[in-house]
Coordinates of C-alpha atoms in Angstrom, one line a residue:
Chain A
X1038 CA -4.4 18.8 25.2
X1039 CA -3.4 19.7 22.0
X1040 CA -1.3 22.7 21.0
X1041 CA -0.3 23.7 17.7
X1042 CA 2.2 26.1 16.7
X1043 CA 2.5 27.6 13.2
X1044 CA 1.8 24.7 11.4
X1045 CA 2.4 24.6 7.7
X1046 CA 2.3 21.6 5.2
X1047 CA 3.1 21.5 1.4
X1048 CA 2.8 19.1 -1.1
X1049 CA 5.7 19.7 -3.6
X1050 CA 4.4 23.2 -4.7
X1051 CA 1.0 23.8 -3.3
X1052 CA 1.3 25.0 0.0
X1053 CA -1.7 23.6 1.8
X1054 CA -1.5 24.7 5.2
X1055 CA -0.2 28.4 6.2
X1056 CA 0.2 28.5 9.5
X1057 CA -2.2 27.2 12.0
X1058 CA -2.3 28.1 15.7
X1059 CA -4.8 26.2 17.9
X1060 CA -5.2 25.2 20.9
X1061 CA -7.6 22.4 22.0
X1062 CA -8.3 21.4 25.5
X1063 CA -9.7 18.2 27.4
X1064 CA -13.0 18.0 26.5
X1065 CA -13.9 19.8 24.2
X1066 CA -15.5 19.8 21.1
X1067 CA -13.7 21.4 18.0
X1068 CA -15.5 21.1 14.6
X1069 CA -13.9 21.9 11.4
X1070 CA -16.1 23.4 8.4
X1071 CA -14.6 25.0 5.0
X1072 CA -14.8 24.9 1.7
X1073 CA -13.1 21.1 -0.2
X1074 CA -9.3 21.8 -0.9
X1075 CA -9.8 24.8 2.2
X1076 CA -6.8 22.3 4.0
X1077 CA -9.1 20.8 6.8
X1078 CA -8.4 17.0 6.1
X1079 CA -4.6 18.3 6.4
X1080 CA -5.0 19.7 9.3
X1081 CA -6.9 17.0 11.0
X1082 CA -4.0 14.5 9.5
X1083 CA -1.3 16.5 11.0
X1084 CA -2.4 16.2 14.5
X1085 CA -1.4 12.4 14.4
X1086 CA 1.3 12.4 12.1
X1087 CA -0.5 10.3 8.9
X1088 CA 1.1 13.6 7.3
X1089 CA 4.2 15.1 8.1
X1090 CA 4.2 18.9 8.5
X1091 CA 6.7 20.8 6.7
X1092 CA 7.5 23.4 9.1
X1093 CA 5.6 24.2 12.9
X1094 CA 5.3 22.0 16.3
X1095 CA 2.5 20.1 17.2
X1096 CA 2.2 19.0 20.7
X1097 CA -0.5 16.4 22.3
X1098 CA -0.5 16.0 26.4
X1099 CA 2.7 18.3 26.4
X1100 CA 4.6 15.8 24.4
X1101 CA 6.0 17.4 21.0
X1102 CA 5.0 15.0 18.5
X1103 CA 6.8 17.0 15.4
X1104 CA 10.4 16.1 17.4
X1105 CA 11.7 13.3 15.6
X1106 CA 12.7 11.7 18.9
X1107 CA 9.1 11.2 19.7
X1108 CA 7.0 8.1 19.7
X1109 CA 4.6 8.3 17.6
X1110 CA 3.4 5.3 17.8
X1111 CA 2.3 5.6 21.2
X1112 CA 1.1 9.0 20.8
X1113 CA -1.1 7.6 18.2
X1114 CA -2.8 4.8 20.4
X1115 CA -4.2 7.2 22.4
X1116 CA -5.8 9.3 19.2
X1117 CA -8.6 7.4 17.6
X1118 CA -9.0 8.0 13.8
X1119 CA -12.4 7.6 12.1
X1120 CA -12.0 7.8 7.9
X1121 CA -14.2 8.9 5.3
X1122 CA -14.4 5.5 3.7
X1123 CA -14.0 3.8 6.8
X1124 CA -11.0 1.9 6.0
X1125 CA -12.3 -1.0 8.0
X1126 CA -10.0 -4.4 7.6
X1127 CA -11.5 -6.6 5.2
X1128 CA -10.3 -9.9 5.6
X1129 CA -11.4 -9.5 9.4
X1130 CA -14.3 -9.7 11.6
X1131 CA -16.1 -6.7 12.9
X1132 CA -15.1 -8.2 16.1
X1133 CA -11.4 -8.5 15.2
X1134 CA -11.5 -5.6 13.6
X1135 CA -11.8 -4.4 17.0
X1136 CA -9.3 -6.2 19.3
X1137 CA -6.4 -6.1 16.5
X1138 CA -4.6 -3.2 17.7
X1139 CA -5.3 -3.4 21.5
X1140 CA -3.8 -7.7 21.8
X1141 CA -1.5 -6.7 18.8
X1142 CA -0.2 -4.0 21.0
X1143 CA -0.8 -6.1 24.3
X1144 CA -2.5 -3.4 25.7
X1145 CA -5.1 -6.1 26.7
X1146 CA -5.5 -9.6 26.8
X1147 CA -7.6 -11.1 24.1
X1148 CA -10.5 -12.0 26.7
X1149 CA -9.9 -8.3 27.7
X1150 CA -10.0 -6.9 24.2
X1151 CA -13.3 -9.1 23.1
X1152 CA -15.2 -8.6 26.2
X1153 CA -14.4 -4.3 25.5
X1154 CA -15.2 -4.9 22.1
X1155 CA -18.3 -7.0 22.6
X1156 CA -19.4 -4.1 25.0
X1157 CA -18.1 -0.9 22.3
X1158 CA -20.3 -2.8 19.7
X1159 CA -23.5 -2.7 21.4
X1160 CA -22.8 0.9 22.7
X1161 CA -22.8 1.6 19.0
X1162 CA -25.6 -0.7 18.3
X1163 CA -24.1 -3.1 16.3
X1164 CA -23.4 -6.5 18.9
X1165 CA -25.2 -9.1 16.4
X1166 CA -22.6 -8.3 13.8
X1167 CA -19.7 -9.5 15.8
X1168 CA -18.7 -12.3 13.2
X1169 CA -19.8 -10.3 10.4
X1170 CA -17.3 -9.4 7.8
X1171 CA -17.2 -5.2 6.9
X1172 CA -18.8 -6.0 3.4
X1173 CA -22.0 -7.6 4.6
X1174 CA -22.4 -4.0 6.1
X1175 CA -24.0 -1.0 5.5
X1176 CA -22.4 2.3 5.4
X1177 CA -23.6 3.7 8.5
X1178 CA -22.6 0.4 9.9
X1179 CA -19.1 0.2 8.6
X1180 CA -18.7 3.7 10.1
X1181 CA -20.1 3.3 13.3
X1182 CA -17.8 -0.2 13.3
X1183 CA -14.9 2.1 12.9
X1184 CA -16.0 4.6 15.3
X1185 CA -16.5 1.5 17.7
X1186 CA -12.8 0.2 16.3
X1187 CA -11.0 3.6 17.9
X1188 CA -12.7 3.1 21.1
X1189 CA -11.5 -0.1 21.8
X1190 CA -8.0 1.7 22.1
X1191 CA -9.2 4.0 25.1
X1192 CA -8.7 7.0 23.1
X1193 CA -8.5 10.3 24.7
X1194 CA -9.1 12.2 21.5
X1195 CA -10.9 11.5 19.1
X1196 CA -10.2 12.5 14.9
X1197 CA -13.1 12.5 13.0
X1198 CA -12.1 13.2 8.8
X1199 CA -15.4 13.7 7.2
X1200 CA -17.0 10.3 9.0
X1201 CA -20.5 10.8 7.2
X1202 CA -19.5 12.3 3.7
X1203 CA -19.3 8.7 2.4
X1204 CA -22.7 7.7 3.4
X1205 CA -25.7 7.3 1.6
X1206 CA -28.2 10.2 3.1
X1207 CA -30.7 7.7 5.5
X1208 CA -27.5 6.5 7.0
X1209 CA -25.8 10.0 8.1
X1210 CA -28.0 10.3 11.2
X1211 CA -27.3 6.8 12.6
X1212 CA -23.4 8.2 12.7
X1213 CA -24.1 11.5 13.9
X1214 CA -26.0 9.6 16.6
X1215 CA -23.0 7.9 17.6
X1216 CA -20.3 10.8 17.8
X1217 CA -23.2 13.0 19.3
X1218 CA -23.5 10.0 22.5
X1219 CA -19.8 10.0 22.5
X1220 CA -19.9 14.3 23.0
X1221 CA -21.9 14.0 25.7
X1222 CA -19.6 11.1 27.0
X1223 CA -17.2 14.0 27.4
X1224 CA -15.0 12.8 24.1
X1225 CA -12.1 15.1 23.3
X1226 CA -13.2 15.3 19.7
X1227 CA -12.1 17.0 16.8
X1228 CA -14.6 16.6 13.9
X1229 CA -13.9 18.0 10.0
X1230 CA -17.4 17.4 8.4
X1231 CA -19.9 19.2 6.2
X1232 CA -22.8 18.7 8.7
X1233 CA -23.8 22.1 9.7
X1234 CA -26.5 20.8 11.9
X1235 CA -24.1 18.6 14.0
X1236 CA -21.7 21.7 13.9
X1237 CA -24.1 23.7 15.7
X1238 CA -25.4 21.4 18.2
X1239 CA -22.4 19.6 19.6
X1240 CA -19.5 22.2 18.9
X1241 CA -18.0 24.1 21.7
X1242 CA -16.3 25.9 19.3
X1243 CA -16.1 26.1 15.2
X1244 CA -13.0 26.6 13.0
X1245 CA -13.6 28.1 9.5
X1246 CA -10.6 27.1 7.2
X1247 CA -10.0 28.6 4.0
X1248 CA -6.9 28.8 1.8
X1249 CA -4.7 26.6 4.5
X1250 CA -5.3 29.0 7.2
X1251 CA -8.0 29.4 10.1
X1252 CA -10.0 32.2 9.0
X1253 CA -12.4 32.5 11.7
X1254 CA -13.3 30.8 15.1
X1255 CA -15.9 31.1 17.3
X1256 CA -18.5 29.3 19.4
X1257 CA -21.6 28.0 17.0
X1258 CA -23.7 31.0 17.6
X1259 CA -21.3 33.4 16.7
X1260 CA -20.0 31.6 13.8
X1261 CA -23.2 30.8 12.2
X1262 CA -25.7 33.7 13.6
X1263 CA -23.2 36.5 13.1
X1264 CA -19.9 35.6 11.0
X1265 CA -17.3 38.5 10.9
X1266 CA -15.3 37.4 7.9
X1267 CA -16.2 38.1 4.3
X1268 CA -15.4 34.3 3.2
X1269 CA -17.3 33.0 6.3
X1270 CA -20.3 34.5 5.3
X1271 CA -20.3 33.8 1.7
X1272 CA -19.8 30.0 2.5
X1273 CA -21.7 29.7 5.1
X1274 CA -24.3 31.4 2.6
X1275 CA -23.8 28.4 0.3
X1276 CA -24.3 25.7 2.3
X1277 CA -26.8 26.6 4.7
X1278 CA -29.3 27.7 1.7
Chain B
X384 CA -17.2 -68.6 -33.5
X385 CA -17.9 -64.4 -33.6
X386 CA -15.4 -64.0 -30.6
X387 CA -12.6 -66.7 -32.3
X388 CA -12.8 -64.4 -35.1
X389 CA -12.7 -61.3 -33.1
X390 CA -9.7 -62.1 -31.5
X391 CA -7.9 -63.4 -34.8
X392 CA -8.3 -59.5 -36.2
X393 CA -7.0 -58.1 -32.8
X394 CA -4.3 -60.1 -33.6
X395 CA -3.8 -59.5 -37.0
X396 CA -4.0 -55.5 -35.8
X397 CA -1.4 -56.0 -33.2
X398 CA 0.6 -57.5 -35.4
X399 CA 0.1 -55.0 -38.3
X400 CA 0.7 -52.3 -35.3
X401 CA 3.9 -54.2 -34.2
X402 CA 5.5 -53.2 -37.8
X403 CA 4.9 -50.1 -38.3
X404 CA 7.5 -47.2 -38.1
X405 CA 5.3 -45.9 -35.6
X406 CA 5.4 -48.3 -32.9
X407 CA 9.5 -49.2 -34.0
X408 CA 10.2 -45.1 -32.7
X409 CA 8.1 -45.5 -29.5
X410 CA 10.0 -48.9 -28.7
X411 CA 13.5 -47.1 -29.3
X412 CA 13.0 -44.0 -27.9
X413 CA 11.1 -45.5 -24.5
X414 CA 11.8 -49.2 -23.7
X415 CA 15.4 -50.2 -25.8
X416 CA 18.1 -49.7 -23.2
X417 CA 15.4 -48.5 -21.1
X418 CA 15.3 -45.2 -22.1
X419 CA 11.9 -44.3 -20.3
X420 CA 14.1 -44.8 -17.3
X421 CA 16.4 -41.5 -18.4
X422 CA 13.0 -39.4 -18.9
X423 CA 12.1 -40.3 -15.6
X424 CA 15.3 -38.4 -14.0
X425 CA 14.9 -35.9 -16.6
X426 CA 12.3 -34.9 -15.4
X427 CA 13.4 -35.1 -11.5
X428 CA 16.0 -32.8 -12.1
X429 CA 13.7 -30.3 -13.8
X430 CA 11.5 -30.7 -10.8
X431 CA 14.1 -30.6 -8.3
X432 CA 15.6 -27.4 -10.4
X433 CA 12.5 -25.8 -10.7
X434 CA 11.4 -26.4 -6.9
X435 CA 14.4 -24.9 -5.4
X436 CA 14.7 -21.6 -7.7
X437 CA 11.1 -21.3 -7.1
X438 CA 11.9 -21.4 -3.4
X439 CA 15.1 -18.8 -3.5
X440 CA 13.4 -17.0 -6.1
X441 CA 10.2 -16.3 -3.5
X442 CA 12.5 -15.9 -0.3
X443 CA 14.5 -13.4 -2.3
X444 CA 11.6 -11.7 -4.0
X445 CA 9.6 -10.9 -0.9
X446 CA 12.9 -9.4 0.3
X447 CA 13.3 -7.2 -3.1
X448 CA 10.0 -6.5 -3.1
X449 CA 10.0 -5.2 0.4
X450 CA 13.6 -2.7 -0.3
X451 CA 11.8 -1.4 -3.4
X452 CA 8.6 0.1 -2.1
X453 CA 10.6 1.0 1.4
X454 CA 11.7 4.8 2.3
X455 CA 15.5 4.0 2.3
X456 CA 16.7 5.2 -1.0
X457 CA 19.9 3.3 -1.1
X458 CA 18.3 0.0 -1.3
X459 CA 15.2 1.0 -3.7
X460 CA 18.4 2.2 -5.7
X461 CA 19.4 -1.6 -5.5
X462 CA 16.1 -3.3 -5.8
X463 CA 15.4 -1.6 -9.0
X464 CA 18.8 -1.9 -10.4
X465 CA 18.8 -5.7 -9.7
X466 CA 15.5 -6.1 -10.7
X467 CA 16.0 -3.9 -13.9
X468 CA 19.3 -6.2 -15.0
X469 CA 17.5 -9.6 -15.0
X470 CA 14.5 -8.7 -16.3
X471 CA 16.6 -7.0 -18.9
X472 CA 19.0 -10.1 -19.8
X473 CA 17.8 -13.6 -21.0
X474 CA 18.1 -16.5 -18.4
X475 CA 20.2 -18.4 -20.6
X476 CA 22.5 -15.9 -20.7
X477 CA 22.6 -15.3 -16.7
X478 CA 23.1 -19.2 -16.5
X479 CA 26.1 -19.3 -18.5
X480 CA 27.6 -16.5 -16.8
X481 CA 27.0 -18.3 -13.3
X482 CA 28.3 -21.8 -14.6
X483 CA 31.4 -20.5 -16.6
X484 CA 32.1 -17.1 -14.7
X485 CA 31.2 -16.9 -11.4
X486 CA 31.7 -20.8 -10.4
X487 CA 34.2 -21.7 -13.2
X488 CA 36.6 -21.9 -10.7
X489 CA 34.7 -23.6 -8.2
X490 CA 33.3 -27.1 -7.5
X491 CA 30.0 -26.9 -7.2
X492 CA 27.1 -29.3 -8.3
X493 CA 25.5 -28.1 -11.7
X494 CA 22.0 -28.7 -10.4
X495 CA 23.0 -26.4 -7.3
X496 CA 24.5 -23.8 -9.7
X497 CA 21.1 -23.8 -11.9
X498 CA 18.9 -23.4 -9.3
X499 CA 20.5 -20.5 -7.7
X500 CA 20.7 -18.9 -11.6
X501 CA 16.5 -19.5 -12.1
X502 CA 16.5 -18.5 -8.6
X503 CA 18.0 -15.3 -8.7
X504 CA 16.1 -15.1 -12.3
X505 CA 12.9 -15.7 -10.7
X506 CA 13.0 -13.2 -7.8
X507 CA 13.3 -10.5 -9.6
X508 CA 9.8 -11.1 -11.1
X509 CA 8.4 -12.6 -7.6
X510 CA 9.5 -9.0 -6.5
X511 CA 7.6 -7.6 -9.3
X512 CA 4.2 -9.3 -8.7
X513 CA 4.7 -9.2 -4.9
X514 CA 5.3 -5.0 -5.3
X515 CA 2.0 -4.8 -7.3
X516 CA 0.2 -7.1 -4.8
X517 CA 1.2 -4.5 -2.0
X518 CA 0.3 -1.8 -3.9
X519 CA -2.9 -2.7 -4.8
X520 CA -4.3 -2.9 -1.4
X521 CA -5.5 0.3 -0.1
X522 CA -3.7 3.1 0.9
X523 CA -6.2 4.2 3.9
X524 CA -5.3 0.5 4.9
X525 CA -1.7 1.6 5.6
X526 CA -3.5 4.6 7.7
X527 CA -5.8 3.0 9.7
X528 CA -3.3 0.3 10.9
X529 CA -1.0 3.0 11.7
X530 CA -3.6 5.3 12.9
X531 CA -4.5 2.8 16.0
X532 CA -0.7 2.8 16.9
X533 CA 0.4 -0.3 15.3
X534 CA 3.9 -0.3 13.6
X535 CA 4.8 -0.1 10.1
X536 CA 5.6 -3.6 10.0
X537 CA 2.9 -4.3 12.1
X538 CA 0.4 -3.2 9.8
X539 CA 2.4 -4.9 6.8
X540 CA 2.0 -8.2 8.6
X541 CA -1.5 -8.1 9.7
X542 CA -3.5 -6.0 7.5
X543 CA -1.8 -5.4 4.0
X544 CA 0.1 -8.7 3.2
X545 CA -3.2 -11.0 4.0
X546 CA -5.2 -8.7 1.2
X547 CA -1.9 -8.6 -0.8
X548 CA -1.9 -12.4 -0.9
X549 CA -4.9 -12.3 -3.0
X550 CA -4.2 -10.5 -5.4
X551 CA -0.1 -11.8 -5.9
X552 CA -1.6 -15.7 -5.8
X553 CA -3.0 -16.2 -9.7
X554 CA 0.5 -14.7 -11.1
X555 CA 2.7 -16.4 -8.5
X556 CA 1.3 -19.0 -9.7
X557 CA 1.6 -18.3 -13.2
X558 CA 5.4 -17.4 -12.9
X559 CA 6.1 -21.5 -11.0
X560 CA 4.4 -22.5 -14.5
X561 CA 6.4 -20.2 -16.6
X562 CA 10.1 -21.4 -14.6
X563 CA 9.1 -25.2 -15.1
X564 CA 9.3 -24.4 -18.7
X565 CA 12.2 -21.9 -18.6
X566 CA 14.5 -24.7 -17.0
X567 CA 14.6 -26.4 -20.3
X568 CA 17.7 -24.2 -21.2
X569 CA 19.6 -25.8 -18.5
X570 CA 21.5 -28.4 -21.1
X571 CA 23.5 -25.3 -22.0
X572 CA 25.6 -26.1 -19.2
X573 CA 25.2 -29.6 -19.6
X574 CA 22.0 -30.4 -16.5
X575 CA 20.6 -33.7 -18.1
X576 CA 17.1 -32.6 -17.6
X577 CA 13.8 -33.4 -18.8
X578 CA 14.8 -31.6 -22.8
X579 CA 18.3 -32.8 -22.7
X580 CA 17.5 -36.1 -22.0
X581 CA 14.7 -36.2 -24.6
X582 CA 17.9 -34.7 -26.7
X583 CA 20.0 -37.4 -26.2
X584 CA 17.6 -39.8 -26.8
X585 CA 17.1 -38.0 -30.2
X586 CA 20.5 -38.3 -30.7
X587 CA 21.1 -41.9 -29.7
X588 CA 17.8 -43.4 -32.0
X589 CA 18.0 -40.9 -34.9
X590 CA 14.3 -40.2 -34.5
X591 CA 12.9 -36.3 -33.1
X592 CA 9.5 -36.8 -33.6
X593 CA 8.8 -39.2 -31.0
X594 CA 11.0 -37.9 -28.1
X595 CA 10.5 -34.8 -28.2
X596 CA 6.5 -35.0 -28.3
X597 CA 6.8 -37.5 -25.3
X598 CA 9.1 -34.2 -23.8
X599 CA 6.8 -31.9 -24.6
X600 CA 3.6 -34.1 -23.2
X601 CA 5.0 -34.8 -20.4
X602 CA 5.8 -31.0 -19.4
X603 CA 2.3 -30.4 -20.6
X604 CA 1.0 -32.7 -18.3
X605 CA 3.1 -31.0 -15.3
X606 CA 2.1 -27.7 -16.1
X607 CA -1.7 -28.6 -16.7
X608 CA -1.7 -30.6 -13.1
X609 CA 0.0 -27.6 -11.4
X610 CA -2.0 -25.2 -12.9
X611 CA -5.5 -27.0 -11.7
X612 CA -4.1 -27.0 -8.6
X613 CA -3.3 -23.0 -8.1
X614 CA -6.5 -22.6 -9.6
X615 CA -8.6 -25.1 -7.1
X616 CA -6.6 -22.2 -3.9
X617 CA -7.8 -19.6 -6.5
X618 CA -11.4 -20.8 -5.6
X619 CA -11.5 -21.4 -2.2
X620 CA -9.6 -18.2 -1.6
X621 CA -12.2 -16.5 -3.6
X622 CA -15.0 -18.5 -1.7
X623 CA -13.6 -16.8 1.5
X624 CA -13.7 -13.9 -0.3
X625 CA -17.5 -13.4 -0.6
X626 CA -18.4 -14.3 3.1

């Protein structure tokens, strides 16, 4: 579903990403742990274009998203984004926040779009706050309104950049909730996050990045009960004491 | 008998008032020849002046604004350099240059000519406070838009200029305030607005003091009106804000 082909990124002089090769197929789960500055957020950004790798091919449904000649506009319709600060639309509704991009896009009609969205907000648990502006929320509720705000595009993957390092603590679980219903939905999902627990309970597999490369991958188990590589171990020996 | 009396010193006041130097000024500068009548289109050429360059100025701002933050080199190249010039040059200056050089040779209305000189004056600094509006809403804004699949200008429309507006409303407004004052250099080229006609009126009665306060109250009173007006949008905008 998604390839990717020696990808490397730099920013002026720092060299970020070093050539990545992954491959990610319908389905499946793929979370991203590593160190802050390890390139993750990159990576996950690459694979819809908000950055623009320097050098590699990136393709999504067989469709080579790095050739210029591509759509990427289409591509990205059907790859939801959730942020780390949510970047919900202010001066909307939750509600409109929702059916924006789909009538915008005239992918559905607006009866279409609010009915969907209606229906996406109470999946995520949230239908009173239909006319509710993003600030009277919460957190966990502004996340779970953009988690809520991807769907309503029919996604077929779904990017997840750190969704619950924003949030107060009481308010991570109501999120991982969420993306953990939305797993078992059978969500392609790719998830950078520093949630070890969710890591090993949804994961199909686990990418450990470090210095712009993936240094080890591996299903859960083997990742977190019996790491190969040196830098695995010693952060996985941080974060899980 | 109290009132009878009453009435004799309002009289006696009136008539005390009637001679001085005071009231002689007023009366020459305002109602001999009736001069109140040439403040009056004074001050609809400043308005009509000031309207239109305000109007160019934001038409031709937005459009600066937009070529200085886009990609395409060329025209941020422009943008700046344009922007750069008339910021860099006084407005007096740029109006005698459009009166005497570039339409010397032409004939065109002076009002026309001065409002396309505040005009093009004005949208450079539009541009300005429109730029800064756009860049103060948040980048991940940009991202999200574009992240659902909406177009750049897409997400320019719909998501960043209705935050934009916010912030570019209080000094918009301040820079329609600032122009209605900046057209009183238009007597260079000979406009007869609101200061040139208090000017001739100086000349004509040999008294400054009294025309040129009424001048100066009157644009006073313009600026004060317009600027309780911006400030009543301020609010409500604001009141929408906190919903």
């Amino acid at each position: 579903m998604i390839r990717v082909e020696n990808l490397h990124k730099s920013f002026k002089t720092n060299h970020v990403l070093r050539g990545i090769n992954e491959h990610i197929t319908q389905g499946e789960k793929v979370v991203v742990i590593g160190p802050s500055g390890s390139g993750k957020s990159t990576f996950l950004r690459c694979l819809n274009l908000l950055e623009k790798p320097t050098e590699g091919r990136i393709y999504v449904d067989d469709e080579c998203i790095t050739d210029p000649k591509c759509n990427i506009n289409a591509v990205r319709a059907k790859m939801g984004m959730v942020f780390q600060h949510f970047n919900l639309f202010p001066h909307l509704t939750v509600l409109q926040n929702l059916t924006l991009a789909p009538t915008l896009l005239k992918l559905q009609t607006k009866e279409q779009a609010e009915a969907k969205a209606r229906a996406l907000l109470s999946r995520v648990g949230l239908e009173e706050k239909a006319d509710a502006y993003p600030k009277q929320l919460s957190g966990g509720q502004q996340q779970r309104v953009g988690i809520a705000r991807s769907l309503a595009m029919n996604p077929e993957i779904m990017l997840f950049d750190e969704p619950t390092s924003a949030l107060d603590p009481e308010m991570v679980g109501e999120v991982l909730a969420v993306m953990r219903q939305l797993a078992e939905d059978g969500m392609t999902m790719v998830v950078v996050t520093h949630e070890m627990g969710f890591a090993k309970e949804v994961a199909d597999r686990v990418l450990f990045m470090d210095e712009g490369i993936i240094m080890e991958k591996g299903t859960p188990k083997e990742i977190f009960e019996n790491p190969q590589n040196e830098r695995t171990k010693s952060f996985l020996s941080k974060v899980l004491s | 008998m109290v009132s009878a009396l009453m009435l004799r010193e309002r009289i006696k006041m009136m008539e005390w008032f009637l001679n001085t130097d005071l009231w002689h000024s007023i009366y020459a500068s305002l109602i001999e020849g009736e001069r109140w009548k040439m403040l009056l289109n004074g001050l609809g050429t400043t308005l009509i002046i000031t309207i239109g360059a305000m109007a160019l100025g934001t038409v031709l701002g937005i459009i600066l604004a937009l070529c200085k933050i886009s990609k395409i080199k060329p025209l941020k190249w422009i943008s700046s350099f344009y922007i750069d010039v008339i910021r860099g040059t006084p407005v007096v200056v740029q109006l005698l240059i459009m009166y005497f050089v570039i339409f010397a040779s032409w004939n065109v209305n002076k009002t026309l000519i001065a409002i396309i000189a505040f005009g093009l004056n004005s949208a450079a600094y539009v541009a300005e406070i429109i730029r800064a509006g756009i860049l103060g809403v948040d980048k991940g804004q940009m991202e999200a838009g574009r992240s659902l699949g909406l177009t750049h200008a897409q997400t320019m429309a719909r998501i960043i200029m209705p935050q934009a507006i916010k912030s570019i409303l209080p000094t918009y407004a301040n820079e329609f305030i600032v122009l209605v004052k900046e057209t009183a250099v238009a007597g260079y080229i000979a406009i007869e607005d609101l200061t040139k006609m208090g000017d001739i009126i100086r000349s004509k009665t040999y008294e400054a003091l009294i025309p040129l306060l009424i001048v100066a109250l009157i644009y006073l009173f313009i600026t004060s009106i317009l600027s309780k007006v911006f400030k009543r949008l301020e609010e409500r905008m604001r009141a929408s804000d906190s919903r």
